[in-house]
CSV table of C-alpha atoms in Angstrom, one decimal:
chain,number,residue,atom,x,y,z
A,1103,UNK,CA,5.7,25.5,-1.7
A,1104,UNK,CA,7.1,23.0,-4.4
A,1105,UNK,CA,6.2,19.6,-5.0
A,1106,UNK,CA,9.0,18.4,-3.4
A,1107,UNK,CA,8.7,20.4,-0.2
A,1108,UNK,CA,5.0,18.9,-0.1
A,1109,UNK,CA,5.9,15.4,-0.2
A,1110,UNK,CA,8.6,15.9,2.1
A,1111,UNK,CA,6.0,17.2,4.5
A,1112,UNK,CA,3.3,14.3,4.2
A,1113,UNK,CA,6.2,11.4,4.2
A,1114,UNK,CA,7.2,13.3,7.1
A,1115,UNK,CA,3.5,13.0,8.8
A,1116,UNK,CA,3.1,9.8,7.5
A,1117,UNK,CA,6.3,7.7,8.7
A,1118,UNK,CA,6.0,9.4,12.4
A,1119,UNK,CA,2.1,9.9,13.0
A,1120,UNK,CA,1.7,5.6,13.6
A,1121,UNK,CA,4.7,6.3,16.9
A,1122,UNK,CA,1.9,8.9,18.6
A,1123,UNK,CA,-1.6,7.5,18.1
A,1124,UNK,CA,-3.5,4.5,16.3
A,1125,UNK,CA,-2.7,1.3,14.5
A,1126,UNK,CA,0.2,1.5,11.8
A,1127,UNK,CA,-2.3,-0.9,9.9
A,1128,UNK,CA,-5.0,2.1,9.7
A,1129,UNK,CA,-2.3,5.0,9.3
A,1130,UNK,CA,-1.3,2.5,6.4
A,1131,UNK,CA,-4.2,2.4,4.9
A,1132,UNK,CA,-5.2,6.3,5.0
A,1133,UNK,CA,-2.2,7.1,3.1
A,1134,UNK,CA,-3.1,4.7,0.7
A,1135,UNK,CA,-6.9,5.9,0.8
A,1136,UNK,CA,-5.7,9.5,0.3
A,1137,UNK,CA,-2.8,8.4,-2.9
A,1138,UNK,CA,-5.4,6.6,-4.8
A,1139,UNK,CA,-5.4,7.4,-8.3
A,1140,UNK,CA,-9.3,7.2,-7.9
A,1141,UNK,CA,-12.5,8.1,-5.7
A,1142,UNK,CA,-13.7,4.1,-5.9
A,1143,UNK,CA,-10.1,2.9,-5.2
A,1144,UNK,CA,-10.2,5.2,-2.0
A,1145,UNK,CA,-12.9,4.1,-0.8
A,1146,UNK,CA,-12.1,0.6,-1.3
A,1147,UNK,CA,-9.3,0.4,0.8
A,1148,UNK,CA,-11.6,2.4,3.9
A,1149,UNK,CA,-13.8,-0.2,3.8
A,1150,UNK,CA,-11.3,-3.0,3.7
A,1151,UNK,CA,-10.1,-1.8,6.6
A,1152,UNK,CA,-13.7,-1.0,8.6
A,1153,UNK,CA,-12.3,2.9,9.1
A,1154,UNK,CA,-15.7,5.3,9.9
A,1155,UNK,CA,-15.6,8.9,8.5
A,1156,UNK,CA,-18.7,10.6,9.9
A,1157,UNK,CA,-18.7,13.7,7.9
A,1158,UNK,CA,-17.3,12.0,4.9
A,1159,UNK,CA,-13.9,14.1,5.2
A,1160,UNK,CA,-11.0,12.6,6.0
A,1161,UNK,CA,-9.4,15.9,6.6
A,1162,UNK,CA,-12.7,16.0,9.7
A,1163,UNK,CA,-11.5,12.5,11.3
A,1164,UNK,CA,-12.3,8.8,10.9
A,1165,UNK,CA,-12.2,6.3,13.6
A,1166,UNK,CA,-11.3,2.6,13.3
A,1167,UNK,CA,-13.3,-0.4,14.7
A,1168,UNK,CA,-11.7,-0.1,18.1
A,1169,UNK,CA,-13.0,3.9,18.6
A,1170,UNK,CA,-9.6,5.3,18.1
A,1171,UNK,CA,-9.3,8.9,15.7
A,1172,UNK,CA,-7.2,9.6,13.5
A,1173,UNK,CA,-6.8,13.0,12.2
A,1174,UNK,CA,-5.2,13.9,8.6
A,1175,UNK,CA,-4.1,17.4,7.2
A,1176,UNK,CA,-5.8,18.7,4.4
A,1177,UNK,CA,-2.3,18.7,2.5
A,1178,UNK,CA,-1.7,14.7,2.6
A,1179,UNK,CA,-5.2,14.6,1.4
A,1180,UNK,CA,-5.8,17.9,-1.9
A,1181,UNK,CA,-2.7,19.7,-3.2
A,1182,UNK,CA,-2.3,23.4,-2.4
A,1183,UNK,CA,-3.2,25.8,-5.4
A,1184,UNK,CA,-0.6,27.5,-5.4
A,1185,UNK,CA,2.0,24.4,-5.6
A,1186,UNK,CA,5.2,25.1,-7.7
A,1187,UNK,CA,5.8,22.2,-9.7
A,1188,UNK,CA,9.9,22.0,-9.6
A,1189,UNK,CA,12.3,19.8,-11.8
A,1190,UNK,CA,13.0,17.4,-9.0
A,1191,UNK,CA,8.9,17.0,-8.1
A,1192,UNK,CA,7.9,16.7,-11.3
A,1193,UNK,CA,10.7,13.5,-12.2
A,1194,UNK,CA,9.2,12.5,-9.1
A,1195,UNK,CA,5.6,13.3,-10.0
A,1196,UNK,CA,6.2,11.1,-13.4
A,1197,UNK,CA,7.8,8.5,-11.8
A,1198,UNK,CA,5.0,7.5,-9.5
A,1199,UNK,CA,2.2,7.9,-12.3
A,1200,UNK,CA,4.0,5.7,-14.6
A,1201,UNK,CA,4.5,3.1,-10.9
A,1202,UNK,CA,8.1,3.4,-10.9
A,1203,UNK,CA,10.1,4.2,-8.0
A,1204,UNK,CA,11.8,8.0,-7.9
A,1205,UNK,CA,15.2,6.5,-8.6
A,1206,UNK,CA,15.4,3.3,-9.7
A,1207,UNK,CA,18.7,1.4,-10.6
A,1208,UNK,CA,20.0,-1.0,-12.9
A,1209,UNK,CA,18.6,-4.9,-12.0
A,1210,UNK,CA,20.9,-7.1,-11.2
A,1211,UNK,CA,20.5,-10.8,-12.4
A,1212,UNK,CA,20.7,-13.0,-9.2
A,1213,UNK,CA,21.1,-16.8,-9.2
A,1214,UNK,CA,18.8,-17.2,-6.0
A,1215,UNK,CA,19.7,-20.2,-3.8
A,1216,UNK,CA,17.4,-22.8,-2.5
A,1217,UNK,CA,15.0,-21.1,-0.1
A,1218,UNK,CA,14.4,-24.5,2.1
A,1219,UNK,CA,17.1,-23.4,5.0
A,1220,UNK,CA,15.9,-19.5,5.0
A,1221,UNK,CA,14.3,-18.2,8.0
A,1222,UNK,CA,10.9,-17.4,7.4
A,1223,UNK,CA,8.2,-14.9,9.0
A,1224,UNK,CA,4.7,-14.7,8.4
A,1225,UNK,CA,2.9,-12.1,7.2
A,1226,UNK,CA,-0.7,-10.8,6.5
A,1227,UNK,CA,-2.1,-10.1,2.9
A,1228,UNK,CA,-5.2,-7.5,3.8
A,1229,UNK,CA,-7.5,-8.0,1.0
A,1230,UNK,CA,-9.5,-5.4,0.4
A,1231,UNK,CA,-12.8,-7.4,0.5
A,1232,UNK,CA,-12.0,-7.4,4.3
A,1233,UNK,CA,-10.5,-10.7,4.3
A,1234,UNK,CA,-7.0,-11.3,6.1
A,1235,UNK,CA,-4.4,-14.1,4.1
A,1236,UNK,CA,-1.3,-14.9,6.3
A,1237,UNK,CA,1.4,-16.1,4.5
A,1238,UNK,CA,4.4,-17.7,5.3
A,1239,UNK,CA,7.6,-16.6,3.4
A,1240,UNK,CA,11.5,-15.8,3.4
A,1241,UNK,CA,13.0,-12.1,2.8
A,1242,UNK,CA,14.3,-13.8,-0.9
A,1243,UNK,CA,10.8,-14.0,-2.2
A,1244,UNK,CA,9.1,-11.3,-4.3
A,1245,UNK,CA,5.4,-9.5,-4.6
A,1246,UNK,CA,4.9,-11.6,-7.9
A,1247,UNK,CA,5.8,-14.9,-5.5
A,1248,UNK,CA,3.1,-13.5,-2.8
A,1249,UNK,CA,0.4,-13.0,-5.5
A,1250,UNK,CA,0.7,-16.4,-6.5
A,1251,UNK,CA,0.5,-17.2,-3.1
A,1252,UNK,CA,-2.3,-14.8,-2.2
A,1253,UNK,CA,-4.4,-15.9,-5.2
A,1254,UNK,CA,-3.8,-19.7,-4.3
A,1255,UNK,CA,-4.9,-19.1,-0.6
A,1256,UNK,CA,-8.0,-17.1,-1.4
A,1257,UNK,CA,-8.9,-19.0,-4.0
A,1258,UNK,CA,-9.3,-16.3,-6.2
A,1259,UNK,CA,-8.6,-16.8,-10.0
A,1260,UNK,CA,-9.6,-20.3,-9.9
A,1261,UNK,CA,-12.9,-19.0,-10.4
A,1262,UNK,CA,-11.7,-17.0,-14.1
A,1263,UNK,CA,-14.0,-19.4,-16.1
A,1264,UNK,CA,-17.0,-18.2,-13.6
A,1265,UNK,CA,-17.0,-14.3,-15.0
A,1266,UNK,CA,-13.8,-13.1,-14.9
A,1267,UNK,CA,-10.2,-12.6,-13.6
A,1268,UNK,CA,-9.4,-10.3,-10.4
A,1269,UNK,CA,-5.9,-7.9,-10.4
A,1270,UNK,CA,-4.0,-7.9,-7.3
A,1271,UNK,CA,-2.5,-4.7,-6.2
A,1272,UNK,CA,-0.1,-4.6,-3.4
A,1273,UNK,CA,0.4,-1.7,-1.4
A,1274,UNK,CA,2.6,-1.0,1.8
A,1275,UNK,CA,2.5,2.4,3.7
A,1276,UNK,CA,0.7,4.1,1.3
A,1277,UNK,CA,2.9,3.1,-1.8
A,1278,UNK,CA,2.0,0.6,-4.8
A,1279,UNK,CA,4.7,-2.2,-4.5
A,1280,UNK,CA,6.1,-3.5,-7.8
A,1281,UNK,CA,6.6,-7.5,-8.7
A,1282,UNK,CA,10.0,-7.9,-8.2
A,1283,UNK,CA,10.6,-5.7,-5.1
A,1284,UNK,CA,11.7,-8.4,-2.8
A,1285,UNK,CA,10.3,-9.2,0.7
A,1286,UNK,CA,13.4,-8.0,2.8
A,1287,UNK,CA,13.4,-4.5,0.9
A,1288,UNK,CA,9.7,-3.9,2.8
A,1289,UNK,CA,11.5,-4.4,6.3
A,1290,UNK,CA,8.7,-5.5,8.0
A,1291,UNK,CA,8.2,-7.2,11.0
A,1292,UNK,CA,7.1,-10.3,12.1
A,1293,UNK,CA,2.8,-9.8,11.4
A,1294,UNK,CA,3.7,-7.0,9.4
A,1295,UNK,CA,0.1,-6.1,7.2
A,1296,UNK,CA,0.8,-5.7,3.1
A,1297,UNK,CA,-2.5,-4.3,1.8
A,1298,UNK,CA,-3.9,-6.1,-1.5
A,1299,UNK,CA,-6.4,-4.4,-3.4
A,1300,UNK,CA,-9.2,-6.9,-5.6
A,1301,UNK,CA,-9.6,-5.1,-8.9
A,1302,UNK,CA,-12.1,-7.0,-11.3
A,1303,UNK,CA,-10.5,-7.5,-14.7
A,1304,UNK,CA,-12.8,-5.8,-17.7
């Protein structure tokens, strides 16, 4: 199996899974729990979001606070051994290590206009100190714009001068969300939940 053919296969589980069992919530944050860069960040994000794992493996089942299992093959979780690293999964692979999207294109400058007449819908910033931040915003505005708003809300960085700064990191279905990425791109619904992990400056 190739990289590619692997992450075909867990996208595959992980955009359809949520349409047969559980909360897309939880489903969202296992993907992200199993594509952390790191142990801590892993388990971060399952405690943000109150999800058991009695034998400790996800790969075993987890429940969330409600009772309901969820179930995750060992290959969204571990990479096979014998995995053939192609051209295309490697570009891939690179891509997401350095946080860029697989294919990204040219920015275009955009004059926005005034954001007073735009529909809005709210949505809910899941920290991952298990608080929940709903926020209020059009499709125009960006992750950068929410972190502001996030950090405002929460009351977070106010507190700098008390012993340091906390990092926001936005995630959504699994995937790190970069600052400019706008709110429409995400196509979420109305409630839809954006995970934010807290990361203590050092």
């Amino acid at each position: 199996m190739t990289r590619t053919e692997l992450q075909r296969q867990r996208d595959a589980f992980w955009d359809t899974q949520p349409a047969y069992s559980g909360r897309p919530e939880i489903w969202q944050a296992l993907r992200a729990a199993c594509e952390s860069p790191s142990m801590d960040l892993a388990q971060a994000i399952v405690d943000s979001a109150n999800i058991t794992v009695p034998t400790g493996n996800l790969s075993d089942g987890c429940y969330d606070e409600l009772g309901s299992n969820y179930v995750i093959p060992v290959m969204c979780i571990v990479e096979p051994k014998n995995l053939i690293v192609d051209k295309e999964g490697a570009s891939e692979y690179k891509n997401q290590i350095q946080g860029e999207a697989p294919s990204s294109k040219a920015e275009e400058v955009i004059i926005p206009s005034p954001t007073s007449h735009r529909p809005k819908k709210t949505l809910v910033a899941r920290l991952s100190s298990g608080k929940d931040i709903k926020l209020s915003v059009t499709g125009e505005e960006t992750i950068k714009e929410l972190r502001a708003l996030v950090e405002e809300k929460a009351e977070l960085n106010p507190q700098a001068s008390k012993g340091g700064r906390v990092c926001l990191k936005f995630f959504y279905l699994g995937r790190p969300i970069a600052d400019i990425t706008a709110v429409k791109e995400l196509k979420l619904a109305e409630g839809g939940v954006i995970q934010v992990m807290l990361i203590p400056e050092v």
